[in-house]
XYZ file of C-alpha atoms in Angstrom:
669
model
C -0.276 0.045 -0.045
C 1.553 3.330 -1.146
C 2.315 5.769 1.648
C 1.550 3.469 4.424
C 3.131 2.488 7.610
C 2.157 -1.223 8.931
C 2.198 -1.816 12.757
C 1.375 -5.423 14.227
C 1.452 -4.500 17.798
C 0.374 -0.614 18.191
C 0.373 0.403 21.534
C -3.069 1.850 23.221
C -1.413 5.651 23.513
C -3.895 8.157 23.595
C -2.084 11.474 22.537
C -3.476 14.754 24.386
C -5.692 17.218 22.901
C -3.747 20.035 21.544
C -6.028 23.120 20.476
C -5.022 26.058 18.334
C -5.701 29.508 18.548
C -8.517 29.288 15.071
C -12.165 28.056 15.228
C -11.308 25.350 12.873
C -8.545 23.754 15.218
C -9.071 20.161 14.672
C -8.121 17.955 18.105
C -4.798 16.153 17.651
C -6.480 12.860 18.535
C -9.085 13.397 15.840
C -6.292 13.957 13.116
C -4.817 10.667 14.167
C -7.949 8.923 14.086
C -8.305 9.592 10.363
C -5.168 8.147 9.322
C -5.073 4.945 11.475
C -7.280 2.178 9.955
C -7.470 -1.123 11.160
C -6.821 -4.097 8.007
C -8.536 -7.125 7.124
C -5.839 -9.406 9.427
C -6.622 -7.190 12.831
C -3.416 -4.892 12.613
C -3.390 -1.095 12.376
C -2.327 0.574 9.609
C -1.297 4.507 9.378
C -2.082 6.047 6.270
C 0.304 8.980 5.318
C -0.876 10.942 2.179
C 1.352 11.241 -0.621
C 2.677 14.549 -1.970
C 3.336 15.257 -5.198
C 6.948 16.596 -6.484
C 5.067 19.971 -6.600
C 3.923 20.234 -3.215
C 6.990 19.001 -1.562
C 8.767 22.120 -0.188
C 12.264 22.800 -1.890
C 15.392 21.487 0.230
C 18.077 23.243 1.959
C 21.478 23.471 0.605
C 23.892 21.993 2.719
C 26.306 23.757 4.368
C 29.582 22.404 5.325
C 30.224 23.428 8.780
C 33.391 21.721 8.874
C 34.834 24.019 6.557
C 33.525 27.210 8.050
C 34.087 26.277 11.159
C 37.934 25.727 10.194
C 38.348 29.317 8.483
C 36.640 30.994 11.709
C 38.873 29.436 14.335
C 40.903 31.590 16.272
C 39.897 34.472 14.473
C 38.467 37.657 16.471
C 36.445 40.220 15.079
C 38.398 43.867 14.847
C 36.306 44.799 17.841
C 37.308 42.018 19.901
C 40.840 42.434 18.862
C 41.364 45.986 20.412
C 43.212 48.689 19.376
C 46.740 46.986 20.739
C 46.556 43.409 19.428
C 49.157 44.559 17.143
C 51.576 45.404 19.914
C 53.462 42.190 19.834
C 54.227 42.068 16.376
C 55.879 45.076 16.299
C 59.966 45.407 16.193
C 61.865 44.932 19.006
C 63.767 48.078 18.868
C 60.075 49.917 18.981
C 58.762 47.884 21.886
C 61.942 48.588 23.914
C 61.297 52.245 22.857
C 57.939 52.088 24.423
C 58.314 49.927 26.912
C 61.273 52.757 28.768
C 58.655 55.277 29.331
C 56.294 52.931 31.697
C 56.800 52.724 35.588
C 57.599 49.211 36.950
C 53.817 48.453 38.003
C 52.961 48.758 33.940
C 56.019 46.524 33.212
C 54.950 43.747 35.994
C 51.573 44.150 34.254
C 52.697 43.365 30.691
C 55.069 40.796 31.594
C 51.677 38.758 32.863
C 49.919 39.569 29.409
C 50.805 36.407 27.580
C 53.759 34.469 27.110
C 55.420 36.892 24.061
C 55.990 39.812 26.215
C 56.972 37.570 29.380
C 59.810 36.256 27.509
C 60.591 39.792 25.910
C 60.730 41.164 30.086
C 61.954 38.748 31.664
C 65.266 37.982 29.706
C 68.406 39.334 30.928
C 69.022 41.320 28.039
C 65.779 43.602 29.238
C 67.463 44.653 32.716
C 68.323 47.890 31.288
C 64.464 48.204 30.942
C 63.569 47.803 34.719
C 66.824 49.734 35.514
C 65.639 53.041 33.803
C 61.726 52.186 35.060
C 63.167 52.238 38.615
C 64.977 55.639 37.866
C 61.935 56.921 36.344
C 60.006 56.993 39.528
C 63.228 57.269 41.855
C 62.855 53.895 43.297
C 66.503 52.625 44.783
C 68.878 50.459 42.412
C 68.612 47.014 42.073
C 70.531 45.096 44.558
C 73.214 42.666 43.304
C 71.348 39.479 45.620
C 68.110 40.018 43.436
C 67.174 40.329 39.347
C 65.839 43.621 38.247
C 62.214 42.067 37.793
C 61.735 40.494 40.956
C 63.188 43.875 42.879
C 60.375 45.934 40.642
C 58.368 42.969 42.204
C 58.994 43.477 45.801
C 58.355 47.401 45.361
C 55.547 47.754 43.159
C 54.019 43.707 42.744
C 51.162 43.896 45.408
C 50.947 44.067 49.024
C 50.052 40.649 49.791
C 51.827 37.855 52.381
C 55.029 36.174 50.593
C 54.196 33.120 52.868
C 50.373 32.888 53.024
C 49.165 35.131 50.578
C 47.005 37.745 53.233
C 46.272 41.096 51.756
C 46.785 44.606 52.649
C 50.685 44.038 53.691
C 51.936 47.528 53.069
C 55.402 47.209 55.261
C 58.294 46.019 52.918
C 60.983 44.243 54.698
C 63.867 45.317 52.999
C 66.755 43.317 54.481
C 64.530 40.267 54.264
C 63.795 40.852 50.683
C 60.043 39.690 51.374
C 56.874 41.035 52.671
C 54.996 39.018 55.750
C 51.995 39.572 57.621
C 52.164 39.631 61.189
C 51.204 36.104 61.593
C 53.848 34.568 59.255
C 56.461 37.222 61.270
C 55.525 35.265 64.499
C 55.845 32.042 63.143
C 59.034 32.549 60.859
C 60.823 35.055 62.636
C 63.029 33.861 65.404
C 65.761 35.845 67.713
C 67.407 32.302 68.291
C 69.694 30.415 65.969
C 70.056 26.631 65.069
C 73.239 27.450 64.175
C 76.565 28.901 66.118
C 76.229 32.567 66.984
C 78.759 33.321 65.275
C 77.199 33.022 61.987
C 74.908 35.294 62.843
C 76.360 38.124 60.759
C 76.365 35.786 57.837
C 72.658 35.314 57.581
C 70.489 38.351 56.660
C 68.465 39.783 59.775
C 65.656 42.092 60.344
C 65.752 44.846 63.196
C 63.529 47.411 64.813
C 60.030 46.990 62.954
C 59.375 43.409 63.536
C 59.969 43.691 67.154
C 56.644 45.218 67.742
C 55.340 43.064 65.722
C 55.938 39.214 67.125
C 55.647 38.228 70.063
C 57.291 38.702 72.846
C 56.777 42.443 72.440
C 59.815 44.625 73.777
C 62.204 41.643 73.492
C 65.550 42.420 74.372
C 67.183 40.847 71.156
C 67.406 43.050 68.275
C 68.244 40.854 65.667
C 65.458 38.627 64.134
C 66.309 35.943 60.974
C 64.099 34.123 59.042
C 63.740 30.532 59.676
C 64.088 29.722 55.680
C 66.916 31.611 55.526
C 68.584 29.814 58.297
C 67.892 26.386 56.939
C 69.200 27.146 53.599
C 72.752 28.828 54.991
C 72.957 25.654 57.195
C 72.288 23.650 54.155
C 74.737 25.448 51.964
C 77.386 25.071 54.746
C 76.704 21.395 55.539
C 76.919 20.954 51.756
C 80.246 22.551 51.160
C 81.577 20.557 54.106
C 80.591 17.312 52.407
C 81.793 18.277 48.905
C 85.489 19.313 50.557
C 85.784 16.100 52.530
C 85.337 14.325 48.904
C 88.902 13.413 47.923
C 87.700 13.602 44.298
C 86.636 16.956 45.138
C 88.822 19.910 43.349
C 88.525 21.731 46.918
C 91.699 20.876 47.833
C 91.314 22.699 51.417
C 88.431 22.282 53.710
C 88.825 25.441 55.932
C 90.041 27.491 53.042
C 86.687 27.103 50.992
C 84.502 27.308 54.223
C 86.375 30.566 55.351
C 85.840 31.962 51.846
C 82.506 31.189 51.639
C 81.409 32.560 55.332
C 83.361 35.893 54.206
C 81.247 36.015 51.281
C 78.000 35.571 53.125
C 79.345 38.061 55.817
C 80.075 40.720 52.658
C 76.604 39.970 51.534
C 74.619 40.723 54.759
C 76.888 43.691 55.079
C 76.023 44.945 51.595
C 72.006 44.181 52.488
C 72.314 46.502 55.556
C 73.838 49.614 53.544
C 71.411 48.828 50.905
C 68.419 48.789 53.370
C 69.265 52.582 54.593
C 68.729 53.720 51.012
C 65.459 52.006 50.802
C 64.284 53.443 54.134
C 65.135 56.628 53.294
C 63.258 56.022 49.863
C 60.199 54.888 51.838
C 59.777 58.076 54.182
C 59.927 60.266 51.122
C 57.842 58.383 49.095
C 55.323 58.340 52.045
C 55.864 61.981 52.690
C 54.825 62.634 49.106
C 51.971 60.813 49.072
C 50.727 62.194 52.429
C 50.851 65.501 50.582
C 48.922 65.059 47.846
C 46.183 63.013 50.003
C 46.033 65.949 52.714
C 45.506 68.233 49.222
C 42.839 66.055 48.611
C 41.253 66.172 51.843
C 41.713 69.819 52.536
C 39.687 70.412 49.252
C 36.934 68.007 50.147
C 36.462 70.222 53.069
C 36.307 73.594 51.395
C 33.767 71.847 48.937
C 32.042 70.456 52.243
C 32.169 73.912 53.863
C 30.614 76.083 50.537
C 27.924 73.553 50.395
C 26.900 74.487 54.174
C 27.772 78.092 54.323
C 24.792 77.983 51.104
C 22.272 76.330 53.107
C 22.704 79.022 55.963
C 25.352 77.706 58.174
C 28.342 79.790 59.556
C 31.666 78.731 59.260
C 32.509 78.164 62.923
C 29.303 75.331 62.773
C 31.089 73.852 59.580
C 34.520 73.475 61.510
C 33.239 70.963 64.254
C 32.945 68.426 61.366
C 36.526 69.099 60.381
C 38.032 65.647 61.688
C 34.600 63.467 60.666
C 35.316 60.195 58.964
C 33.642 61.339 55.802
C 35.118 64.494 55.934
C 38.807 62.913 56.189
C 38.672 60.529 52.830
C 40.933 60.937 50.514
C 38.292 61.539 47.554
C 36.841 64.672 45.762
C 33.374 65.426 46.338
C 30.604 64.665 44.170
C 26.730 65.644 44.153
C 26.309 62.255 44.181
C 28.593 61.788 47.330
C 26.882 64.679 49.084
C 23.526 63.360 48.778
C 24.753 60.523 51.079
C 27.616 62.523 53.348
C 24.994 65.290 53.971
C 22.644 63.489 56.532
C 25.743 61.994 58.386
C 27.468 65.677 59.114
C 24.081 67.224 59.862
C 23.920 66.718 63.345
C 27.404 67.284 64.097
C 26.624 70.619 62.082
C 23.498 71.090 63.746
C 25.010 70.553 67.569
C 27.838 73.065 66.991
C 25.209 75.698 65.963
C 23.500 74.850 68.880
C 26.336 75.361 71.125
C 26.991 79.012 69.431
C 23.406 79.880 69.543
C 23.260 78.995 73.403
C 26.437 81.267 73.676
C 25.897 84.193 71.454
C 21.926 83.673 70.543
C 20.122 84.934 73.300
C 17.312 84.300 75.365
C 15.098 83.450 72.321
C 17.272 80.401 71.606
C 17.160 79.475 75.246
C 13.612 79.150 75.294
C 12.688 77.353 72.236
C 15.513 74.599 73.429
C 14.499 74.592 76.848
C 11.025 73.824 75.666
C 12.211 70.919 73.234
C 14.351 69.603 76.320
C 11.210 69.941 78.464
C 8.739 67.899 76.141
C 11.277 65.457 75.243
C 12.131 64.750 79.019
C 8.383 64.097 79.351
C 8.572 61.540 76.912
C 11.437 59.628 78.126
C 10.067 59.328 81.136
C 7.383 57.344 80.087
C 9.596 54.529 78.407
C 10.637 51.269 78.906
C 14.203 50.457 79.906
C 14.682 48.656 76.543
C 13.128 51.111 74.147
C 15.085 53.985 76.626
C 18.325 52.683 75.762
C 17.699 53.360 71.732
C 16.531 56.927 72.319
C 19.020 59.544 71.680
C 19.215 62.417 74.392
C 17.245 65.765 73.750
C 19.816 67.846 72.249
C 21.088 65.030 69.709
C 17.153 64.936 69.176
C 16.800 68.340 68.496
C 20.110 68.445 66.301
C 19.404 65.394 63.930
C 15.528 66.763 63.724
C 16.371 69.313 60.644
C 12.861 70.773 60.708
C 12.959 71.206 64.389
C 16.460 72.601 64.572
C 15.705 75.220 61.755
C 12.458 76.318 63.583
C 14.270 76.691 67.265
C 17.244 78.445 65.352
C 14.872 80.880 64.020
C 13.246 82.007 67.237
C 10.136 83.065 65.435
C 7.603 80.144 67.104
C 9.368 80.151 70.242
C 7.520 78.812 73.048
C 4.365 78.909 70.938
C 1.799 76.225 69.967
C 3.501 75.526 66.531
C 6.757 74.547 68.371
C 5.117 72.427 70.693
C 3.339 70.839 67.426
C 6.624 70.382 65.723
C 8.055 68.783 68.829
C 4.954 66.326 69.123
C 5.215 65.215 65.397
C 9.013 65.111 65.418
C 8.293 62.314 68.577
C 5.546 60.682 66.839
C 7.995 60.317 63.987
C 10.912 58.929 66.531
C 8.259 56.574 68.239
C 7.410 54.614 64.967
C 11.679 54.732 64.009
C 12.560 53.072 67.424
C 9.738 50.612 67.351
C 10.906 49.395 63.403
C 14.792 49.655 64.534
C 14.031 47.410 67.687
C 12.145 45.109 65.161
C 14.622 44.612 62.679
C 17.568 44.375 65.061
C 15.756 41.430 67.087
C 15.186 39.613 63.946
C 18.467 39.766 62.779
C 20.469 38.984 66.241
C 17.441 36.335 66.648
C 18.498 34.512 63.140
C 21.983 34.590 64.256
C 21.503 32.124 67.226
C 22.047 28.628 67.115
C 18.891 26.431 66.771
C 19.335 25.263 70.438
C 16.531 23.591 73.072
C 16.745 26.309 75.474
C 15.993 29.215 72.617
C 13.719 27.129 70.244
C 10.079 27.903 71.627
C 11.136 31.114 73.642
C 9.959 34.466 72.562
C 12.526 36.427 70.668
C 13.280 38.682 73.786
C 13.484 35.729 76.257
C 15.734 34.030 73.610
C 18.132 37.105 73.499
C 17.834 37.380 77.256
C 19.394 34.109 77.565
C 23.054 33.721 79.157
C 24.578 31.952 75.976
C 23.219 34.431 73.974
C 26.612 36.072 73.838
C 27.514 38.015 70.329
C 30.153 40.259 69.358
C 29.989 43.710 66.973
C 31.939 43.534 63.982
C 33.199 46.950 64.174
C 34.434 47.475 67.690
C 34.679 43.852 68.441
C 33.004 44.493 71.352
C 31.445 40.797 73.386
C 28.059 41.274 75.027
C 25.140 39.689 75.774
C 21.833 39.810 73.632
C 19.843 42.478 75.005
C 22.644 44.648 75.143
C 23.751 44.135 71.698
C 19.921 45.066 70.659
C 20.818 48.338 72.118
C 24.488 48.910 71.135
C 25.327 51.887 69.558
C 28.587 51.470 67.897
C 30.679 54.808 67.333
C 33.324 53.021 64.869
C 30.058 51.523 62.411
C 30.209 53.156 58.842
C 26.627 54.365 59.287
C 24.971 55.775 62.541
C 22.659 53.685 64.134
C 23.259 50.448 62.212
C 24.406 47.113 63.605
C 26.968 44.784 62.374
C 26.637 41.849 65.145
C 27.694 38.164 65.036
C 27.127 35.331 67.339
C 30.367 34.385 69.036
C 30.736 30.928 69.607
C 33.789 31.137 71.926
C 31.407 33.429 74.257
C 28.838 30.934 74.004
C 31.214 28.010 75.076
C 32.501 30.207 77.815
C 29.229 30.388 79.182
C 28.169 26.981 78.868
C 31.636 26.067 80.657
C 30.596 28.224 83.702
C 26.725 26.703 83.379
C 28.204 23.543 84.013
C 30.464 24.439 86.979
C 27.240 26.243 88.747
C 25.175 23.024 88.021
C 22.747 25.259 85.939
C 21.082 24.489 82.904
C 21.362 26.371 79.725
C 18.036 27.936 79.627
C 19.514 30.260 82.652
C 19.685 33.894 81.540
C 21.946 36.618 82.111
C 20.017 38.378 84.694
C 19.951 35.192 86.788
C 23.620 35.061 86.450
C 23.916 38.920 87.197
C 21.885 38.442 90.329
C 24.037 35.423 91.429
C 27.821 37.428 91.342
C 29.972 34.402 91.372
C 33.579 34.610 90.659
C 35.820 32.606 88.292
C 39.346 32.427 87.879
C 41.220 31.468 84.807
C 43.568 28.571 85.353
C 45.378 28.843 81.884
C 46.894 32.240 83.149
C 50.255 32.431 84.796
C 50.007 33.809 88.248
C 51.045 37.761 88.895
C 52.386 39.375 91.939
C 50.586 42.503 93.718
C 50.702 44.249 96.607
C 48.039 43.250 99.406
C 48.606 44.809 102.939
C 52.314 45.833 102.213
C 53.095 42.706 101.051
C 54.576 41.542 97.499
C 52.214 38.022 96.764
C 51.426 36.036 93.925
C 48.004 35.425 93.012
C 45.210 35.215 89.970
C 42.741 37.434 88.853
C 39.066 36.751 89.647
C 36.303 37.765 87.688
C 32.405 37.812 87.189
C 30.770 35.946 84.199
C 30.609 38.910 81.948
C 34.597 39.644 82.338
C 34.965 35.966 81.781
C 33.470 35.936 78.336
C 35.795 39.183 77.445
C 38.828 37.248 78.978
C 38.255 34.229 76.841
C 37.660 35.722 73.589
C 40.496 38.000 74.230
C 42.724 35.059 75.145
C 41.877 33.518 71.420
C 44.073 36.705 69.893
C 46.870 36.345 72.416
C 49.665 33.996 72.300
C 50.727 33.753 75.600
C 47.413 31.952 76.378
C 48.346 28.910 74.485
C 45.428 26.701 75.498
C 41.639 27.435 75.854
C 40.893 29.120 79.497
C 39.877 26.322 82.278
C 38.012 27.745 84.763
C 37.736 27.272 88.660
C 34.713 28.498 90.743
C 35.797 30.525 93.688
C 33.619 30.529 97.003
C 32.448 33.412 98.270
C 34.307 32.871 101.352
C 37.952 33.697 99.564
C 36.660 36.813 98.044
C 34.392 38.238 100.680
C 37.469 40.556 102.012
C 38.104 41.497 98.298
C 36.891 44.461 96.684
C 36.643 44.062 93.001
C 37.237 46.901 90.449
C 33.571 47.273 88.806
C 34.641 49.378 85.469
C 32.323 52.094 86.153
C 30.374 54.048 83.476
C 28.408 57.320 82.931
C 25.998 55.098 81.562
C 24.889 52.190 83.954
C 21.979 51.698 86.738
C 18.374 53.074 86.763
C 15.597 52.977 89.105
C 12.510 50.791 88.366
C 10.343 52.149 90.840
C 10.743 56.166 89.369
C 10.868 58.318 86.783
C 14.398 58.744 84.945
C 16.163 61.889 85.739
C 16.943 64.268 83.014
C 19.778 66.761 83.101
C 18.408 70.289 82.521
C 21.113 71.461 80.295
C 21.797 68.441 77.698
C 18.352 66.686 78.187
C 20.312 63.327 78.997
C 19.339 60.762 81.468
C 21.039 60.747 84.781
C 22.223 57.325 85.523
C 23.655 55.623 88.786
C 27.221 55.008 88.085
C 27.688 52.151 90.681
C 25.648 48.898 92.146
C 26.265 50.587 95.355
C 24.633 54.008 94.460
C 21.554 52.891 92.992
C 21.092 50.136 95.826
C 21.071 52.756 98.590
C 18.704 55.148 96.410
C 16.318 52.283 96.342
C 16.499 51.400 100.076
C 16.109 55.386 101.359
C 13.500 56.545 98.776
C 11.245 53.057 98.412
C 12.014 51.004 101.600
C 13.356 48.016 100.252
C 15.978 46.745 102.494
C 17.440 44.084 100.033
C 17.312 45.663 96.294
C 17.480 43.251 93.332
C 18.396 43.985 89.696
C 15.414 43.508 87.144
C 12.896 44.058 90.113
C 13.943 47.416 91.943
C 16.646 48.205 89.331
C 18.265 47.877 86.089
C 21.208 48.030 84.501
C 21.062 50.345 81.071
C 21.218 48.257 78.135
C 22.739 51.287 75.714
C 26.037 51.025 77.964
C 28.242 48.256 77.317
C 29.072 46.280 80.683
C 32.480 44.288 80.680
C 31.726 42.762 84.445
C 34.171 43.400 87.148
C 37.424 41.606 88.144
C 39.828 41.711 90.874
C 43.245 40.011 92.344
C 43.156 37.318 94.962
C 46.265 35.442 96.453
C 46.296 31.673 95.770
C 48.954 29.030 96.130
C 48.763 27.827 93.043
């Protein structure tokens, strides 16, 4: 049968219905049904209509893809090749003429472009190019123990450590011919030799700079040797001795060959030390020139900022207060786009300077307006709980940060009127919304940083942050604090004001868990409960220190509370003298009964929960009790509580850091 395909066992497959958008669309199943017929033998036949030669579509011409692919392989368009694509094909004398006008950093970049440039620039015949480039920028001449490309790489090849690859290693150790980070300096630099001391003058050494960067500080040793240089010297000396002892060797006298080797090494080290003096002089001159250029850029940036503030109605005295602000000291020119970001950061400082100037010279009208703001804002602070209170600014900061309110008070036209009070109420309402938003964002951030443990799994956000194991560390100032204190932390080193960059402290959490295990408490213990217990601990990993007690020099250890233990454990990780993890010992109250602890007093410390906060009349700031004894005395006298308890009668200001307390205790071990 013409145009038919026979199938004995056609599967019972039902194709899906596919509809077209036209009216006369026919389901695909119907089309197949019209083509499939059953013959007499019971088998299915798919009838395909035959097409004539006229109805068939024309065939496409066959394209030889392999031929086209071979012709276009490796060929780039003119745009892709670039305008300098023909540079490697130029004559060598022309390339030398071009390269002779480039600084060393550009020559290093060219040597890394491809093999052709590398073969030309790294060859010995191109040494004059590197020397001319070094002279062009006034760099020291290449020493005899290094090749010109290697010397240029040391000076201009990049600020990274030659041992571990750490970045931002700006200091060059000219005597050691390398750059090294502080960690590698501590691992590889030694003040003692593994060879006899008389060989110290034959191995290159470093002095001065490394003593302040490696442990121990203030080392009495002046010279420091790199361990790889010592090993290389020892291997070379041993090989020379073995070669001299060989009867087939051309060296006849062992002592003569070794003495010549040592004399040559000693002369090389002496030449290196003389060359180091030239390099240090060049480095100081280069740094001075760079600082001059950067200082000019910073001065121009400040003048531009001052001109912009003067056009806004401020005086020159107001702008001088932000002269040393971090955003002003950046060595980059000021543009309109940068000004949009910088202006909100500088406005509070300029407004504060204008406030001080107007207090001094503004007269009665400005003072009256300022007093109205302080009084109304102080009444608002008295209604807040301790945690939102820690997030609020002072009255003067509130006045200076609110631009419309600051301008209204500075103008003096609405002093002590209903319009000014309405502005203050609007600013306070806006501040309440900002505080609630900031608290919610910070709580969500800190909760996500906590590990999923059984203690905090079913707790609310505030309860989880109040656990003793919720320890954080500020990424900007590296301050370790508990959860609620991190919630109200206002870091003065943050790039953006009122921003929080926190990270969970694994070391701090492990320290708290170890202390809780000593006390027999569970992980659900809160920080407030540990503060109430006021237990004392001793780190047995630290050596004993001597101190005076009752006029006698005794040996003892530092006794800490649990917050001071956290700060000590995190700091011990960075100190090389604390080689092991801290091991804690619980000290009983009988031993610490007569020991007075150093509480680290702060300007922002304790507040009373039974009376409203106290407001300073001049600055509008909250008046805190600096020590726990002062707040307990206040609660006992004013409220009649014989045993005041933290969390019920008084509280610690969450916005203030709480490093804990420590004291010295005489111990026999």
